[in-house]
Amino acid sequence: MTIGARMDLDKPLFDQTSFIGRLKHFFWVTDPRTCVCSEESLDNAKNLIVAYRKGNEPEGTTQEQIIFARKLYESAFHPDTGDKQNVFGRMSFQVPGGMAITGFMLQFYRTVPAVVFWQWVNQSFNALVNYTNRNAKSPLTTTQLGVAYVSATTSALVTAIGFRSFLEKRAGTLLQRYVPFAAVAAANCVNIPLMRQNELVDGVDIYDENGNLVGQSRVAAAKGISQVVFSRIAMAAPGMTILPIVMERLEKRAWMQRITVLHAPLQVLLVGCL
Protein backbone atom coordinates (compact mmCIF):
# COMPACT_ATOMS: atom_id res chain seq x y z
CA MET A 1 0.00 0.00 0.00
CA THR A 2 1.42 3.37 -1.00
CA ILE A 3 1.81 6.22 1.46
CA GLY A 4 -1.41 8.20 1.63
CA ALA A 5 -3.56 5.49 0.03
CA ARG A 6 -6.73 4.57 1.90
CA MET A 7 -6.72 1.13 3.44
CA ASP A 8 -9.34 -1.44 2.46
CA LEU A 9 -10.49 -2.67 5.87
CA ASP A 10 -12.24 -5.68 4.33
CA LYS A 11 -8.96 -7.10 3.01
CA PRO A 12 -6.31 -8.76 5.19
CA LEU A 13 -3.29 -6.64 6.00
CA PHE A 14 -0.94 -9.43 4.95
CA ASP A 15 -0.79 -11.49 1.76
CA GLN A 16 -3.03 -14.51 2.31
CA THR A 17 -1.76 -16.41 -0.74
CA SER A 18 1.50 -17.30 1.05
CA PHE A 19 2.14 -19.26 4.22
CA ILE A 20 4.26 -16.47 5.71
CA GLY A 21 1.50 -13.96 5.03
CA ARG A 22 -1.10 -16.13 6.75
CA LEU A 23 1.28 -16.75 9.66
CA LYS A 24 1.82 -13.00 10.10
CA HIS A 25 -1.94 -12.40 9.95
CA PHE A 26 -2.74 -14.83 12.75
CA PHE A 27 0.18 -13.74 14.92
CA TRP A 28 -1.12 -10.19 14.46
CA VAL A 29 -4.77 -10.87 15.28
CA THR A 30 -4.10 -13.29 18.17
CA ASP A 31 -1.49 -11.12 19.93
CA PRO A 32 -2.09 -11.83 23.67
CA ARG A 33 -1.09 -8.27 24.56
CA THR A 34 -4.43 -7.04 23.21
CA CYS A 35 -6.18 -8.89 26.07
CA VAL A 36 -4.96 -6.34 28.59
CA CYS A 37 -6.05 -3.27 26.64
CA SER A 38 -8.61 -1.15 28.47
CA GLU A 39 -12.28 -1.07 27.52
CA GLU A 40 -11.83 2.57 26.57
CA SER A 41 -9.00 1.70 24.17
CA LEU A 42 -11.11 -0.96 22.50
CA ASP A 43 -14.11 1.34 22.17
CA ASN A 44 -11.92 4.11 20.75
CA ALA A 45 -10.46 1.66 18.24
CA LYS A 46 -13.93 0.63 17.11
CA ASN A 47 -15.05 4.24 16.79
CA LEU A 48 -11.99 5.07 14.71
CA ILE A 49 -12.57 2.10 12.41
CA VAL A 50 -16.24 3.05 11.96
CA ALA A 51 -15.28 6.65 11.23
CA TYR A 52 -12.54 5.58 8.80
CA ARG A 53 -15.00 3.45 6.85
CA LYS A 54 -17.17 6.54 6.42
CA GLY A 55 -14.23 8.76 5.59
CA ASN A 56 -14.79 10.80 8.75
CA GLU A 57 -11.64 9.96 10.71
CA PRO A 58 -10.05 12.86 12.67
CA GLU A 59 -7.73 15.08 10.71
CA GLY A 60 -4.12 14.03 11.01
CA THR A 61 -4.90 10.33 11.64
CA THR A 62 -1.92 8.28 10.53
CA GLN A 63 -1.84 4.93 8.79
CA GLU A 64 -0.11 3.43 11.83
CA GLN A 65 -3.02 4.53 14.03
CA ILE A 66 -5.52 2.93 11.67
CA ILE A 67 -3.55 -0.33 11.59
CA PHE A 68 -3.31 -0.46 15.40
CA ALA A 69 -7.01 0.38 15.78
CA ARG A 70 -7.84 -2.38 13.30
CA LYS A 71 -5.73 -4.83 15.28
CA LEU A 72 -7.59 -4.02 18.50
CA TYR A 73 -10.95 -4.09 16.75
CA GLU A 74 -10.41 -7.46 15.04
CA SER A 75 -9.03 -9.00 18.24
CA ALA A 76 -11.96 -7.98 20.44
CA PHE A 77 -15.12 -7.59 18.34
CA HIS A 78 -17.17 -10.29 16.62
CA PRO A 79 -16.70 -10.12 12.83
CA ASP A 80 -20.40 -10.81 12.11
CA THR A 81 -22.22 -8.84 14.80
CA GLY A 82 -19.64 -6.20 15.76
CA ASP A 83 -20.33 -6.93 19.44
CA LYS A 84 -17.47 -6.82 21.94
CA GLN A 85 -16.43 -10.34 22.87
CA ASN A 86 -15.85 -11.76 26.34
CA VAL A 87 -12.11 -11.40 26.96
CA PHE A 88 -11.72 -15.09 27.93
CA GLY A 89 -13.36 -16.21 24.69
CA ARG A 90 -11.27 -14.09 22.34
CA MET A 91 -8.76 -15.77 20.07
CA SER A 92 -6.11 -13.45 21.51
CA PHE A 93 -6.64 -15.17 24.89
CA GLN A 94 -5.98 -18.62 23.42
CA VAL A 95 -2.27 -18.68 24.22
CA PRO A 96 -2.40 -17.59 27.89
CA GLY A 97 -5.66 -19.41 28.60
CA GLY A 98 -4.83 -22.57 26.69
CA MET A 99 -1.31 -22.93 28.03
CA ALA A 100 -2.48 -22.58 31.64
CA ILE A 101 -5.27 -25.14 31.37
CA THR A 102 -3.20 -27.61 29.32
CA GLY A 103 -0.27 -27.34 31.71
CA PHE A 104 -2.50 -28.08 34.71
CA MET A 105 -4.22 -30.99 32.91
CA LEU A 106 -0.81 -32.53 32.23
CA GLN A 107 0.37 -31.98 35.79
CA PHE A 108 -2.71 -33.12 37.71
CA TYR A 109 -3.48 -36.49 36.11
CA ARG A 110 -2.80 -38.81 39.04
CA THR A 111 -6.14 -38.70 40.87
CA VAL A 112 -9.72 -38.97 39.60
CA PRO A 113 -10.94 -35.74 41.27
CA ALA A 114 -8.09 -33.79 39.68
CA VAL A 115 -8.78 -35.32 36.25
CA VAL A 116 -12.50 -34.56 36.55
CA PHE A 117 -11.93 -30.97 37.66
CA TRP A 118 -9.42 -29.99 34.97
CA GLN A 119 -11.33 -31.71 32.18
CA TRP A 120 -14.43 -29.79 33.27
CA VAL A 121 -12.45 -26.52 33.31
CA ASN A 122 -11.06 -27.27 29.84
CA GLN A 123 -14.44 -28.07 28.32
CA SER A 124 -15.99 -24.99 29.94
CA PHE A 125 -13.24 -22.87 28.42
CA ASN A 126 -13.71 -24.52 25.02
CA ALA A 127 -17.47 -23.95 25.16
CA LEU A 128 -16.92 -20.29 25.96
CA VAL A 129 -14.47 -19.92 23.06
CA ASN A 130 -16.81 -21.70 20.64
CA TYR A 131 -19.77 -19.58 21.73
CA THR A 132 -17.81 -16.33 21.61
CA ASN A 133 -16.59 -17.07 18.07
CA ARG A 134 -19.81 -18.67 16.83
CA ASN A 135 -21.17 -18.18 13.33
CA ALA A 136 -23.77 -15.45 13.91
CA LYS A 137 -25.56 -16.50 10.72
CA SER A 138 -26.25 -19.93 12.22
CA PRO A 139 -27.31 -19.15 15.82
CA LEU A 140 -27.81 -21.97 18.32
CA THR A 141 -30.62 -22.16 20.86
CA THR A 142 -29.85 -22.33 24.58
CA THR A 143 -30.86 -26.01 24.53
CA GLN A 144 -28.46 -26.79 21.68
CA LEU A 145 -25.64 -24.99 23.46
CA GLY A 146 -26.39 -26.89 26.67
CA VAL A 147 -26.47 -30.26 24.89
CA ALA A 148 -23.14 -29.53 23.17
CA TYR A 149 -21.49 -28.48 26.44
CA VAL A 150 -22.81 -31.43 28.47
CA SER A 151 -22.00 -33.93 25.70
CA ALA A 152 -18.43 -32.68 25.27
CA THR A 153 -17.80 -32.62 29.01
CA THR A 154 -19.28 -36.10 29.42
CA SER A 155 -17.20 -37.54 26.56
CA ALA A 156 -14.03 -35.98 28.00
CA LEU A 157 -14.71 -37.32 31.50
CA VAL A 158 -15.69 -40.81 30.31
CA THR A 159 -12.58 -41.02 28.13
CA ALA A 160 -10.26 -39.64 30.81
CA ILE A 161 -11.56 -41.75 33.68
CA GLY A 162 -11.96 -44.89 31.57
CA PHE A 163 -8.54 -44.58 29.94
CA ARG A 164 -6.90 -43.81 33.27
CA SER A 165 -8.52 -46.82 34.96
CA PHE A 166 -7.46 -49.05 32.06
CA LEU A 167 -3.84 -47.87 32.13
CA GLU A 168 -3.50 -47.75 35.91
CA LYS A 169 -3.14 -51.52 36.15
CA ARG A 170 -1.61 -52.18 32.76
CA ALA A 171 0.95 -49.45 32.07
CA GLY A 172 3.49 -47.20 33.72
CA THR A 173 3.18 -43.54 34.59
CA LEU A 174 4.37 -42.38 31.16
CA LEU A 175 1.33 -43.73 29.31
CA GLN A 176 -0.96 -42.44 32.06
CA ARG A 177 0.29 -38.94 31.27
CA TYR A 178 -1.44 -39.22 27.88
CA VAL A 179 -4.91 -39.46 29.46
CA PRO A 180 -5.54 -35.68 29.08
CA PHE A 181 -4.70 -35.76 25.36
CA ALA A 182 -7.06 -38.68 24.73
CA ALA A 183 -9.83 -36.83 26.57
CA VAL A 184 -9.24 -33.60 24.65
CA ALA A 185 -9.30 -35.44 21.32
CA ALA A 186 -12.55 -37.26 22.18
CA ALA A 187 -14.24 -34.09 23.38
CA ASN A 188 -13.30 -32.15 20.24
CA CYS A 189 -14.87 -34.86 18.09
CA VAL A 190 -18.16 -34.32 19.96
CA ASN A 191 -18.14 -30.65 20.90
CA ILE A 192 -17.38 -28.94 17.60
CA PRO A 193 -19.95 -30.75 15.39
CA LEU A 194 -22.62 -30.16 18.05
CA MET A 195 -21.71 -26.49 18.45
CA ARG A 196 -21.98 -26.05 14.67
CA GLN A 197 -24.83 -28.44 14.01
CA ASN A 198 -26.96 -25.81 12.27
CA GLU A 199 -24.31 -25.48 9.60
CA LEU A 200 -24.47 -29.22 8.96
CA VAL A 201 -28.27 -29.05 8.65
CA ASP A 202 -28.71 -25.78 6.74
CA GLY A 203 -25.34 -25.47 5.04
CA VAL A 204 -22.95 -22.51 5.01
CA ASP A 205 -22.90 -19.58 2.61
CA ILE A 206 -20.62 -20.07 -0.38
CA TYR A 207 -19.36 -17.34 -2.69
CA ASP A 208 -17.86 -17.13 -6.17
CA GLU A 209 -14.46 -15.61 -6.92
CA ASN A 210 -16.03 -12.13 -7.00
CA GLY A 211 -17.54 -12.43 -3.54
CA ASN A 212 -21.11 -12.97 -4.74
CA LEU A 213 -23.32 -15.27 -2.65
CA VAL A 214 -24.30 -18.27 -4.79
CA GLY A 215 -26.03 -20.50 -2.23
CA GLN A 216 -25.56 -22.75 0.80
CA SER A 217 -23.61 -25.99 1.01
CA ARG A 218 -23.81 -28.77 3.60
CA VAL A 219 -20.79 -30.43 2.00
CA ALA A 220 -18.68 -27.32 2.62
CA ALA A 221 -19.94 -27.24 6.22
CA ALA A 222 -19.00 -30.87 6.81
CA LYS A 223 -15.57 -30.34 5.24
CA GLY A 224 -14.91 -27.21 7.27
CA ILE A 225 -16.03 -28.69 10.56
CA SER A 226 -13.99 -31.87 10.04
CA GLN A 227 -10.93 -29.72 9.36
CA VAL A 228 -11.56 -27.75 12.56
CA VAL A 229 -11.79 -30.99 14.58
CA PHE A 230 -8.54 -32.27 13.07
CA SER A 231 -6.72 -28.96 13.54
CA ARG A 232 -7.86 -28.60 17.18
CA ILE A 233 -6.40 -32.04 17.95
CA ALA A 234 -3.25 -31.32 15.94
CA MET A 235 -2.71 -28.00 17.75
CA ALA A 236 -2.94 -29.73 21.11
CA ALA A 237 -0.65 -32.58 20.08
CA PRO A 238 2.85 -31.00 20.42
CA GLY A 239 2.44 -29.93 24.03
CA MET A 240 0.37 -32.91 25.13
CA THR A 241 2.53 -35.58 23.48
CA ILE A 242 6.06 -34.20 23.90
CA LEU A 243 5.79 -32.84 27.44
CA PRO A 244 4.84 -36.17 29.08
CA ILE A 245 8.15 -37.62 27.86
CA VAL A 246 10.11 -34.56 28.99
CA MET A 247 8.49 -34.42 32.44
CA GLU A 248 8.75 -38.18 32.97
CA ARG A 249 12.51 -37.91 32.59
CA LEU A 250 12.92 -34.63 34.47
CA GLU A 251 10.94 -35.78 37.50
CA LYS A 252 13.40 -38.61 38.07
CA ARG A 253 16.18 -36.10 38.67
CA ALA A 254 17.02 -35.29 42.29
CA TRP A 255 16.91 -31.52 41.78
CA MET A 256 13.42 -31.75 40.22
CA GLN A 257 12.17 -33.82 43.15
CA ARG A 258 13.18 -30.99 45.48
CA ILE A 259 11.06 -28.38 43.66
CA THR A 260 7.76 -30.22 43.18
CA VAL A 261 5.86 -26.98 43.76
CA LEU A 262 7.32 -25.63 40.50
CA HIS A 263 6.33 -28.60 38.33
CA ALA A 264 2.95 -27.15 37.36
CA PRO A 265 4.29 -23.65 36.49
CA LEU A 266 7.08 -25.30 34.49
CA GLN A 267 4.61 -27.35 32.46
CA VAL A 268 2.49 -24.25 31.81
CA LEU A 269 5.58 -22.39 30.55
CA LEU A 270 6.69 -25.29 28.34
CA VAL A 271 3.19 -25.67 26.86
CA GLY A 272 3.26 -21.98 26.00
CA CYS A 273 6.61 -22.35 24.24
CA LEU A 274 5.44 -25.36 22.26
Coordinates of N, CA and C in Angstrom, one line a residue, residues 99 102-104 106-107 174 177-178 236-251 263-274:
M99 N -2.5 -22.4 27.4 CA -1.3 -22.9 28.0 C -1.5 -23.2 29.5
T102 N -3.9 -26.4 29.8 CA -3.2 -27.6 29.3 C -2.1 -28.0 30.3
G103 N -1.3 -27.0 30.8 CA -0.3 -27.3 31.7 C -0.8 -28.0 33.0
F104 N -1.9 -27.5 33.5 CA -2.5 -28.1 34.7 C -3.1 -29.5 34.4
L106 N -1.9 -31.6 32.3 CA -0.8 -32.5 32.2 C -0.2 -32.8 33.6
Q107 N -0.2 -31.8 34.5 CA 0.4 -32.0 35.8 C -0.5 -32.8 36.7
L174 N 4.2 -43.1 32.4 CA 4.4 -42.4 31.2 C 3.1 -42.4 30.3
R177 N 0.2 -40.4 31.5 CA 0.3 -38.9 31.3 C -0.4 -38.5 30.0
Y178 N -0.8 -39.5 29.1 CA -1.4 -39.2 27.9 C -3.0 -39.2 28.0
A236 N -3.2 -29.3 19.7 CA -2.9 -29.7 21.1 C -1.8 -30.8 21.2
A237 N -1.6 -31.4 20.1 CA -0.7 -32.6 20.1 C 0.8 -32.3 20.5
P238 N 1.4 -31.2 20.0 CA 2.8 -31.0 20.4 C 3.0 -30.9 21.9
G239 N 2.3 -30.1 22.6 CA 2.4 -29.9 24.0 C 2.0 -31.2 24.8
M240 N 0.9 -31.8 24.4 CA 0.4 -32.9 25.1 C 1.0 -34.3 24.8
T241 N 1.8 -34.3 23.8 CA 2.5 -35.6 23.5 C 4.0 -35.5 23.8
I242 N 4.6 -34.3 23.6 CA 6.1 -34.2 23.9 C 6.3 -34.0 25.4
L243 N 5.5 -33.2 26.0 CA 5.8 -32.8 27.4 C 5.7 -34.0 28.4
P244 N 4.8 -35.0 28.2 CA 4.8 -36.2 29.1 C 6.2 -36.9 29.1
I245 N 6.8 -37.0 27.9 CA 8.1 -37.6 27.9 C 9.2 -36.8 28.6
V246 N 9.1 -35.5 28.4 CA 10.1 -34.6 29.0 C 10.0 -34.6 30.5
M247 N 8.7 -34.5 31.0 CA 8.5 -34.4 32.4 C 8.8 -35.8 33.1
E248 N 8.5 -36.9 32.4 CA 8.7 -38.2 33.0 C 10.2 -38.3 33.3
R249 N 11.1 -37.8 32.4 CA 12.5 -37.9 32.6 C 13.0 -36.9 33.6
L250 N 12.5 -35.7 33.5 CA 12.9 -34.6 34.5 C 12.6 -35.0 35.9
E251 N 11.4 -35.5 36.1 CA 10.9 -35.8 37.5 C 11.7 -36.9 38.2
H263 N 6.6 -27.7 39.5 CA 6.3 -28.6 38.3 C 5.2 -28.1 37.5
A264 N 4.1 -27.6 38.1 CA 3.0 -27.1 37.4 C 3.3 -25.9 36.6
P265 N 3.9 -24.8 37.2 CA 4.3 -23.6 36.5 C 5.2 -24.0 35.3
L266 N 6.1 -24.9 35.5 CA 7.1 -25.3 34.5 C 6.3 -25.9 33.3
Q267 N 5.4 -26.7 33.6 CA 4.6 -27.3 32.5 C 3.8 -26.3 31.7
V268 N 3.2 -25.3 32.4 CA 2.5 -24.3 31.8 C 3.4 -23.5 30.9
L269 N 4.6 -23.1 31.3 CA 5.6 -22.4 30.5 C 6.0 -23.2 29.3
L270 N 6.3 -24.5 29.5 CA 6.7 -25.3 28.3 C 5.6 -25.5 27.3
V271 N 4.3 -25.6 27.8 CA 3.2 -25.7 26.9 C 3.1 -24.4 26.0
G272 N 3.3 -23.3 26.7 CA 3.3 -22.0 26.0 C 4.3 -21.9 24.9
C273 N 5.5 -22.4 25.2 CA 6.6 -22.3 24.2 C 6.3 -23.2 23.1
L274 N 5.8 -24.4 23.3 CA 5.4 -25.4 22.3 C 4.3 -24.8 21.4

